[in-house]
Amino acid sequence: MSTSLALAPAAAAEQIAVTVQTLKRWRAKGIGPAYVRMEGGQVRYRPADLEAWLVAHRQQ
């Protein structure tokens, strides 16, 4: 995966209107949008995964 196509947690949090801390808590609990842990431990989110998560959790 190209890291230029993946978002850091701060950008991902902004995209889905939550805090970075919320994303961190969700990762620890195994919930929230899919993410990738890169070499060195960096966490990245694909925009398509964020969009899919938003669609799946949409409330009518």
mmCIF file with all atom_site columns, C-alpha atoms in Angstrom:
data_model
loop_
_atom_site.group_PDB
_atom_site.id
_atom_site.type_symbol
_atom_site.label_atom_id
_atom_site.label_alt_id
_atom_site.label_comp_id
_atom_site.label_asym_id
_atom_site.label_entity_id
_atom_site.label_seq_id
_atom_site.pdbx_PDB_ins_code
_atom_site.Cartn_x
_atom_site.Cartn_y
_atom_site.Cartn_z
_atom_site.occupancy
_atom_site.B_iso_or_equiv
_atom_site.pdbx_formal_charge
_atom_site.auth_seq_id
_atom_site.auth_comp_id
_atom_site.auth_asym_id
_atom_site.auth_atom_id
_atom_site.pdbx_PDB_model_num
ATOM 1  C CA . MET A 1 1  ? 0.000   0.000  0.000  1.00 0.00 ? 1  MET A CA 1
ATOM 2  C CA . SER A 1 2  ? 1.277   3.431  -0.801 1.00 0.00 ? 2  SER A CA 1
ATOM 3  C CA . THR A 1 3  ? 1.518   5.529  2.341  1.00 0.00 ? 3  THR A CA 1
ATOM 4  C CA . SER A 1 4  ? 0.594   8.579  0.258  1.00 0.00 ? 4  SER A CA 1
ATOM 5  C CA . LEU A 1 5  ? -2.884  7.073  -0.174 1.00 0.00 ? 5  LEU A CA 1
ATOM 6  C CA . ALA A 1 6  ? -3.297  6.303  3.512  1.00 0.00 ? 6  ALA A CA 1
ATOM 7  C CA . LEU A 1 7  ? -4.273  8.804  6.180  1.00 0.00 ? 7  LEU A CA 1
ATOM 8  C CA . ALA A 1 8  ? -2.604  9.320  9.525  1.00 0.00 ? 8  ALA A CA 1
ATOM 9  C CA . PRO A 1 9  ? -4.927  9.055  12.539 1.00 0.00 ? 9  PRO A CA 1
ATOM 10 C CA . ALA A 1 10 ? -5.351  12.837 12.824 1.00 0.00 ? 10 ALA A CA 1
ATOM 11 C CA . ALA A 1 11 ? -6.540  13.151 9.222  1.00 0.00 ? 11 ALA A CA 1
ATOM 12 C CA . ALA A 1 12 ? -8.713  10.047 9.519  1.00 0.00 ? 12 ALA A CA 1
ATOM 13 C CA . ALA A 1 13 ? -10.324 11.355 12.695 1.00 0.00 ? 13 ALA A CA 1
ATOM 14 C CA . GLU A 1 14 ? -11.127 14.621 10.959 1.00 0.00 ? 14 GLU A CA 1
ATOM 15 C CA . GLN A 1 15 ? -12.664 12.742 8.020  1.00 0.00 ? 15 GLN A CA 1
ATOM 16 C CA . ILE A 1 16 ? -15.151 10.898 10.245 1.00 0.00 ? 16 ILE A CA 1
ATOM 17 C CA . ALA A 1 17 ? -15.630 13.659 12.842 1.00 0.00 ? 17 ALA A CA 1
ATOM 18 C CA . VAL A 1 18 ? -14.172 11.945 15.890 1.00 0.00 ? 18 VAL A CA 1
ATOM 19 C CA . THR A 1 19 ? -11.081 12.596 17.974 1.00 0.00 ? 19 THR A CA 1
ATOM 20 C CA . VAL A 1 20 ? -7.732  10.882 17.562 1.00 0.00 ? 20 VAL A CA 1
ATOM 21 C CA . GLN A 1 21 ? -8.247  9.496  21.066 1.00 0.00 ? 21 GLN A CA 1
ATOM 22 C CA . THR A 1 22 ? -11.534 7.909  19.985 1.00 0.00 ? 22 THR A CA 1
ATOM 23 C CA . LEU A 1 23 ? -9.794  6.166  17.080 1.00 0.00 ? 23 LEU A CA 1
ATOM 24 C CA . LYS A 1 24 ? -7.093  4.943  19.460 1.00 0.00 ? 24 LYS A CA 1
ATOM 25 C CA . ARG A 1 25 ? -9.718  3.603  21.885 1.00 0.00 ? 25 ARG A CA 1
ATOM 26 C CA . TRP A 1 26 ? -11.593 1.896  19.049 1.00 0.00 ? 26 TRP A CA 1
ATOM 27 C CA . ARG A 1 27 ? -8.382  0.215  17.838 1.00 0.00 ? 27 ARG A CA 1
ATOM 28 C CA . ALA A 1 28 ? -7.719  -1.077 21.356 1.00 0.00 ? 28 ALA A CA 1
ATOM 29 C CA . LYS A 1 29 ? -11.266 -2.501 21.517 1.00 0.00 ? 29 LYS A CA 1
ATOM 30 C CA . GLY A 1 30 ? -11.130 -3.947 18.001 1.00 0.00 ? 30 GLY A CA 1
ATOM 31 C CA . ILE A 1 31 ? -13.936 -1.734 16.723 1.00 0.00 ? 31 ILE A CA 1
ATOM 32 C CA . GLY A 1 32 ? -14.070 1.226  14.374 1.00 0.00 ? 32 GLY A CA 1
ATOM 33 C CA . PRO A 1 33 ? -12.778 1.566  10.835 1.00 0.00 ? 33 PRO A CA 1
ATOM 34 C CA . ALA A 1 34 ? -10.238 -0.867 9.415  1.00 0.00 ? 34 ALA A CA 1
ATOM 35 C CA . TYR A 1 35 ? -6.643  0.311  9.674  1.00 0.00 ? 35 TYR A CA 1
ATOM 36 C CA . VAL A 1 36 ? -3.162  -0.791 8.709  1.00 0.00 ? 36 VAL A CA 1
ATOM 37 C CA . ARG A 1 37 ? -0.208  -0.932 11.062 1.00 0.00 ? 37 ARG A CA 1
ATOM 38 C CA . MET A 1 38 ? 2.874   -0.064 9.012  1.00 0.00 ? 38 MET A CA 1
ATOM 39 C CA . GLU A 1 39 ? 6.454   -1.077 9.699  1.00 0.00 ? 39 GLU A CA 1
ATOM 40 C CA . GLY A 1 40 ? 7.618   0.857  12.714 1.00 0.00 ? 40 GLY A CA 1
ATOM 41 C CA . GLY A 1 41 ? 4.159   0.732  14.271 1.00 0.00 ? 41 GLY A CA 1
ATOM 42 C CA . GLN A 1 42 ? 2.622   3.654  12.398 1.00 0.00 ? 42 GLN A CA 1
ATOM 43 C CA . VAL A 1 43 ? -1.153  3.437  11.983 1.00 0.00 ? 43 VAL A CA 1
ATOM 44 C CA . ARG A 1 44 ? -2.771  4.458  8.711  1.00 0.00 ? 44 ARG A CA 1
ATOM 45 C CA . TYR A 1 45 ? -6.344  4.484  7.421  1.00 0.00 ? 45 TYR A CA 1
ATOM 46 C CA . ARG A 1 46 ? -7.397  4.032  3.801  1.00 0.00 ? 46 ARG A CA 1
ATOM 47 C CA . PRO A 1 47 ? -10.024 6.566  2.693  1.00 0.00 ? 47 PRO A CA 1
ATOM 48 C CA . ALA A 1 48 ? -12.122 3.734  1.205  1.00 0.00 ? 48 ALA A CA 1
ATOM 49 C CA . ASP A 1 49 ? -12.178 1.964  4.589  1.00 0.00 ? 49 ASP A CA 1
ATOM 50 C CA . LEU A 1 50 ? -13.309 5.148  6.333  1.00 0.00 ? 50 LEU A CA 1
ATOM 51 C CA . GLU A 1 51 ? -16.104 5.609  3.788  1.00 0.00 ? 51 GLU A CA 1
ATOM 52 C CA . ALA A 1 52 ? -17.197 1.972  4.137  1.00 0.00 ? 52 ALA A CA 1
ATOM 53 C CA . TRP A 1 53 ? -17.293 2.309  7.913  1.00 0.00 ? 53 TRP A CA 1
ATOM 54 C CA . LEU A 1 54 ? -19.397 5.480  7.691  1.00 0.00 ? 54 LEU A CA 1
ATOM 55 C CA . VAL A 1 55 ? -21.877 3.801  5.344  1.00 0.00 ? 55 VAL A CA 1
ATOM 56 C CA . ALA A 1 56 ? -22.114 0.720  7.570  1.00 0.00 ? 56 ALA A CA 1
ATOM 57 C CA . HIS A 1 57 ? -22.809 2.846  10.660 1.00 0.00 ? 57 HIS A CA 1
ATOM 58 C CA . ARG A 1 58 ? -25.203 5.317  9.100  1.00 0.00 ? 58 ARG A CA 1
ATOM 59 C CA . GLN A 1 59 ? -28.317 5.955  11.179 1.00 0.00 ? 59 GLN A CA 1
ATOM 60 C CA . GLN A 1 60 ? -31.601 6.668  9.439  1.00 0.00 ? 60 GLN A CA 1
#
